[in-house]
């Protein structure tokens, strides 16, 4: 008679081996593009033109990054990008969570109307020209708040947070009301602490969106160096390298293209705009894990 315990143990070992092999393959497929971009960004521009670079630079150099950070406006753009990411994320979280809490209340009479109105904004928009006219009439052009106020409320984020709040026991709010807490106290002292997992997810969405944005800078603050952003300045650096530096003679252009490769600059820019988000993500990872655990316990 076959030993069932032995067969089960053998099956578990086979599964663990197959699972490990599969995860290693996924890890390689996931990491290779990033390592390839990093290797090209750290490789000499002349050598990059030859191709064949994998995950390790053949001619190691920091010249590509020196070329990027040699631009005077880059530091100012970095400051504004960090500022808009922090302010936009915090205000976006506050507005989304407050509106989601309001829509989750069964005693809110206009919840269906507001929810329908929000859902319509996900499918319809005024367009580029009406949006620009609106920003002009609100006197937001040439200011910092043009980066924050237009996207302050996202219907998608509101619905995600509201779905999470709907899953929380409503008895918590009722017991707090019996203890004399008002609506804002319930929201601030009870709802927000319990919503840390979903708020961490929304925070990552908002932070990535604010950090990567450059088109609004091009539209509203393209000629205002005070409120320029890092991504907009990097985009101009990339354009200048691809165009050969503008109106210069043939000898200077040949010399410049021998020193700077658009491909290397592009990869260096990719690393510059990606690393800050990679640094922030591990601090939010624990909330993703706790959110998954909470959902498993509740189900």
XYZ file of N, CA and C in Angstrom, residues 31-144:
342
model
N 13.175 42.210 -13.937
C 14.354 43.017 -13.626
C 15.201 43.339 -14.850
N 15.188 42.478 -15.851
C 16.093 42.684 -16.986
C 15.909 44.037 -17.682
N 14.668 44.462 -18.006
C 14.537 45.769 -18.686
C 15.106 46.921 -17.861
N 14.858 46.909 -16.552
C 15.368 47.995 -15.708
C 16.890 47.965 -15.642
N 17.475 46.777 -15.476
C 18.931 46.671 -15.426
C 19.564 47.055 -16.759
N 18.879 46.752 -17.852
C 19.384 47.133 -19.164
C 19.385 48.651 -19.334
N 18.315 49.297 -18.896
C 18.250 50.763 -18.954
C 19.344 51.378 -18.090
N 19.548 50.828 -16.890
C 20.584 51.336 -15.991
C 21.972 51.164 -16.597
N 22.211 50.024 -17.242
C 23.522 49.775 -17.851
C 23.793 50.742 -18.996
N 22.792 50.996 -19.822
C 22.981 51.932 -20.942
C 23.213 53.347 -20.428
N 22.509 53.721 -19.353
C 22.677 55.069 -18.814
C 24.065 55.276 -18.218
N 24.706 54.214 -17.779
C 26.046 54.293 -17.185
C 27.145 53.926 -18.177
N 26.776 53.777 -19.443
C 27.750 53.383 -20.457
C 28.162 54.586 -21.292
N 29.374 54.536 -21.805
C 29.873 55.610 -22.658
C 29.007 55.744 -23.908
N 28.742 56.990 -24.307
C 27.829 57.232 -25.423
C 28.334 56.648 -26.731
N 29.622 56.776 -26.989
C 30.177 56.231 -28.233
C 30.045 54.719 -28.262
N 30.299 54.100 -27.129
C 30.196 52.645 -27.058
C 28.750 52.188 -27.134
N 27.820 53.012 -26.666
C 26.400 52.640 -26.689
C 25.897 52.476 -28.114
N 26.420 53.282 -29.036
C 25.973 53.216 -30.435
C 26.260 51.847 -31.034
N 27.260 51.166 -30.540
C 27.594 49.836 -31.055
C 26.524 48.815 -30.700
N 25.773 49.056 -29.614
C 24.734 48.119 -29.190
C 25.312 46.932 -28.452
N 24.446 45.980 -28.149
C 24.884 44.757 -27.498
C 25.040 44.853 -25.991
N 24.594 45.933 -25.384
C 24.696 46.073 -23.929
C 23.540 45.327 -23.283
N 23.837 44.544 -22.267
C 22.801 43.762 -21.581
C 22.498 44.372 -20.213
N 23.114 43.807 -19.166
C 22.832 44.311 -17.823
C 24.080 44.892 -17.173
N 25.152 45.037 -17.923
C 26.388 45.576 -17.353
C 27.047 46.502 -18.373
N 27.386 47.735 -17.988
C 28.004 48.663 -18.955
C 29.400 48.213 -19.356
N 29.701 48.345 -20.657
C 31.042 47.974 -21.146
C 32.067 49.055 -20.826
N 31.653 50.317 -20.974
C 32.551 51.446 -20.692
C 31.870 52.338 -19.653
N 32.133 52.050 -18.396
C 31.441 52.726 -17.296
C 31.791 54.212 -17.255
N 30.747 55.056 -17.106
C 30.947 56.500 -17.018
C 29.696 57.157 -16.420
N 29.918 58.334 -15.815
C 28.812 59.150 -15.297
C 28.541 60.362 -16.189
N 29.131 60.394 -17.367
C 29.013 61.565 -18.230
C 27.567 61.838 -18.640
N 26.779 60.798 -18.827
C 25.380 61.016 -19.209
C 24.625 61.768 -18.115
N 24.859 61.400 -16.865
C 24.202 62.087 -15.754
C 24.778 63.490 -15.559
N 26.084 63.668 -15.807
C 26.670 65.002 -15.720
C 26.066 65.926 -16.767
N 25.787 65.377 -17.947
C 25.170 66.177 -19.007
C 23.779 66.630 -18.605
N 23.021 65.740 -17.977
C 21.664 66.085 -17.560
C 21.680 67.165 -16.481
N 22.464 66.952 -15.437
C 22.445 67.865 -14.297
C 23.278 69.116 -14.523
N 23.868 69.264 -15.708
C 24.576 70.494 -16.027
C 23.623 71.634 -16.359
N 22.363 71.329 -16.621
C 21.381 72.354 -16.933
C 20.985 73.092 -15.650
N 20.984 74.426 -15.712
C 20.753 75.240 -14.521
C 19.328 75.107 -13.985
N 18.368 74.924 -14.864
C 16.964 74.905 -14.440
C 16.542 73.562 -13.851
N 17.431 72.574 -13.883
C 17.046 71.244 -13.432
C 16.802 71.206 -11.925
N 17.612 71.911 -11.147
C 17.450 71.916 -9.692
C 16.138 72.576 -9.288
N 15.799 73.682 -9.954
C 14.514 74.330 -9.669
C 13.350 73.416 -10.036
N 13.473 72.725 -11.165
C 12.429 71.784 -11.552
C 12.291 70.641 -10.571
N 13.415 70.179 -10.019
C 13.361 69.114 -9.016
C 12.625 69.573 -7.764
N 12.863 70.788 -7.316
C 12.178 71.322 -6.133
C 10.669 71.388 -6.356
N 10.267 71.903 -7.517
C 8.833 72.037 -7.787
C 8.183 70.670 -7.946
N 8.879 69.716 -8.563
C 8.313 68.376 -8.720
C 8.106 67.707 -7.368
N 9.074 67.852 -6.469
C 8.922 67.289 -5.130
C 7.777 67.975 -4.391
N 7.700 69.300 -4.521
C 6.644 70.047 -3.835
C 5.268 69.669 -4.351
N 5.107 69.592 -5.669
C 3.794 69.261 -6.218
C 3.414 67.818 -5.913
N 4.400 66.933 -5.836
C 4.107 65.544 -5.488
C 3.601 65.434 -4.057
N 4.255 66.129 -3.129
C 3.845 66.074 -1.722
C 2.493 66.737 -1.518
N 2.358 67.969 -2.004
C 1.105 68.716 -1.800
C -0.043 68.051 -2.545
N 0.177 67.670 -3.791
C -0.888 67.045 -4.576
C -1.335 65.718 -3.996
N -0.395 64.936 -3.473
C -0.751 63.647 -2.881
C -1.541 63.825 -1.598
N -1.087 64.707 -0.723
C -1.774 64.918 0.553
C -3.181 65.480 0.349
N -3.306 66.507 -0.478
C -4.626 67.086 -0.715
C -5.530 66.126 -1.485
N -4.958 65.362 -2.394
C -5.758 64.377 -3.117
C -6.286 63.291 -2.210
N -5.450 62.822 -1.264
C -5.904 61.832 -0.285
C -6.999 62.397 0.605
N -6.810 63.630 1.056
C -7.796 64.243 1.945
C -9.138 64.420 1.253
N -9.128 64.943 0.029
C -10.382 65.179 -0.688
C -11.061 63.870 -1.064
N -10.299 62.875 -1.519
C -10.891 61.594 -1.916
C -11.492 60.871 -0.710
N -10.778 60.876 0.414
C -11.279 60.170 1.599
C -12.490 60.868 2.207
N -12.491 62.196 2.224
C -13.640 62.919 2.781
C -14.888 62.709 1.932
N -14.735 62.801 0.604
C -15.884 62.592 -0.271
C -16.345 61.140 -0.230
N -15.400 60.208 -0.164
C -15.763 58.788 -0.088
C -16.511 58.484 1.205
N -16.076 59.075 2.310
C -16.773 58.875 3.583
C -18.188 59.431 3.524
N -18.352 60.586 2.883
C -19.691 61.172 2.749
C -20.600 60.290 1.912
N -20.071 59.771 0.794
C -20.883 58.929 -0.082
C -21.177 57.564 0.533
N -20.379 57.145 1.491
C -20.627 55.857 2.134
C -21.702 55.924 3.203
N -22.075 57.132 3.601
C -23.080 57.278 4.653
C -24.473 57.009 4.084
N -25.214 56.069 4.635
C -26.563 55.784 4.113
C -27.551 56.914 4.356
N -27.259 57.795 5.306
C -28.175 58.898 5.583
C -27.889 60.133 4.728
N -26.938 60.043 3.809
C -26.670 61.150 2.898
C -27.657 61.077 1.732
N -28.558 62.039 1.642
C -29.675 61.956 0.707
C -29.249 62.039 -0.753
N -28.198 62.780 -1.030
C -27.797 63.003 -2.428
C -26.681 62.063 -2.874
N -26.496 60.936 -2.194
C -25.377 60.053 -2.521
C -25.483 59.481 -3.929
N -26.686 59.118 -4.378
C -26.858 58.572 -5.721
C -26.570 59.620 -6.792
N -27.059 60.844 -6.557
C -26.836 61.916 -7.541
C -25.353 62.247 -7.644
N -24.682 62.392 -6.505
C -23.258 62.733 -6.514
C -22.442 61.589 -7.113
N -22.795 60.360 -6.810
C -22.069 59.222 -7.365
C -22.223 59.163 -8.878
N -23.431 59.408 -9.373
C -23.663 59.427 -10.819
C -22.893 60.555 -11.478
N -22.890 61.723 -10.836
C -22.167 62.874 -11.381
C -20.667 62.588 -11.446
N -20.133 61.953 -10.407
C -18.719 61.597 -10.405
C -18.397 60.565 -11.477
N -19.293 59.581 -11.632
C -19.051 58.546 -12.644
C -19.029 59.134 -14.052
N -19.833 60.153 -14.287
C -19.846 60.781 -15.612
C -18.518 61.447 -15.935
N -17.830 61.968 -14.930
C -16.542 62.621 -15.181
C -15.464 61.633 -15.610
N -15.693 60.351 -15.380
C -14.730 59.343 -15.810
C -14.833 59.063 -17.303
N -15.942 59.419 -17.921
C -16.178 59.104 -19.331
C -16.258 60.349 -20.216
N -16.518 61.512 -19.621
C -16.668 62.737 -20.402
C -15.773 63.823 -19.820
N -15.231 64.643 -20.707
C -14.425 65.789 -20.286
C -14.665 66.940 -21.240
N -14.300 68.143 -20.798
C -14.531 69.323 -21.622
C -13.570 69.444 -22.783
N -12.416 68.799 -22.700
C -11.430 68.905 -23.762
C -10.295 69.842 -23.377
N -9.306 69.903 -24.242
C -8.091 70.656 -23.947
C -8.320 72.163 -23.950
N -8.979 72.673 -24.992
C -9.171 74.122 -25.104
C -10.106 74.653 -24.015
N -11.283 74.038 -23.774
C -12.105 74.514 -22.653
C -11.387 74.427 -21.308
N -10.568 73.384 -21.131
C -9.805 73.273 -19.892
C -8.821 74.419 -19.737
N -8.161 74.789 -20.819
C -7.222 75.905 -20.759
C -7.944 77.214 -20.465
N -9.099 77.405 -21.102
C -9.874 78.629 -20.857
C -10.325 78.695 -19.405
N -10.720 77.546 -18.849
C -11.131 77.510 -17.446
C -9.972 77.882 -16.523
N -8.789 77.314 -16.777
C -7.626 77.657 -15.950
C -7.286 79.142 -16.070
N -7.473 79.702 -17.266
C -7.199 81.131 -17.457
C -8.194 81.994 -16.692
N -9.476 81.632 -16.757
C -10.491 82.410 -16.060
C -10.372 82.297 -14.542
N -9.824 81.193 -14.073
C -9.608 81.019 -12.630
C -8.286 81.617 -12.161
N -7.546 82.235 -13.095
C -6.258 82.862 -12.780
C -5.251 81.859 -12.199
N -5.278 80.649 -12.715
C -4.355 79.622 -12.249
C -3.128 79.485 -13.137
N -3.165 80.039 -14.336
C -2.025 79.943 -15.234
C -0.874 80.771 -14.674
N 0.291 80.175 -14.663
C 1.453 80.850 -14.106
C 1.570 80.737 -12.601
N 0.800 79.809 -11.999
C 0.850 79.606 -10.552
C 1.137 78.136 -10.245
N 1.479 77.879 -9.000
C 1.748 76.509 -8.575
C 0.472 75.686 -8.496
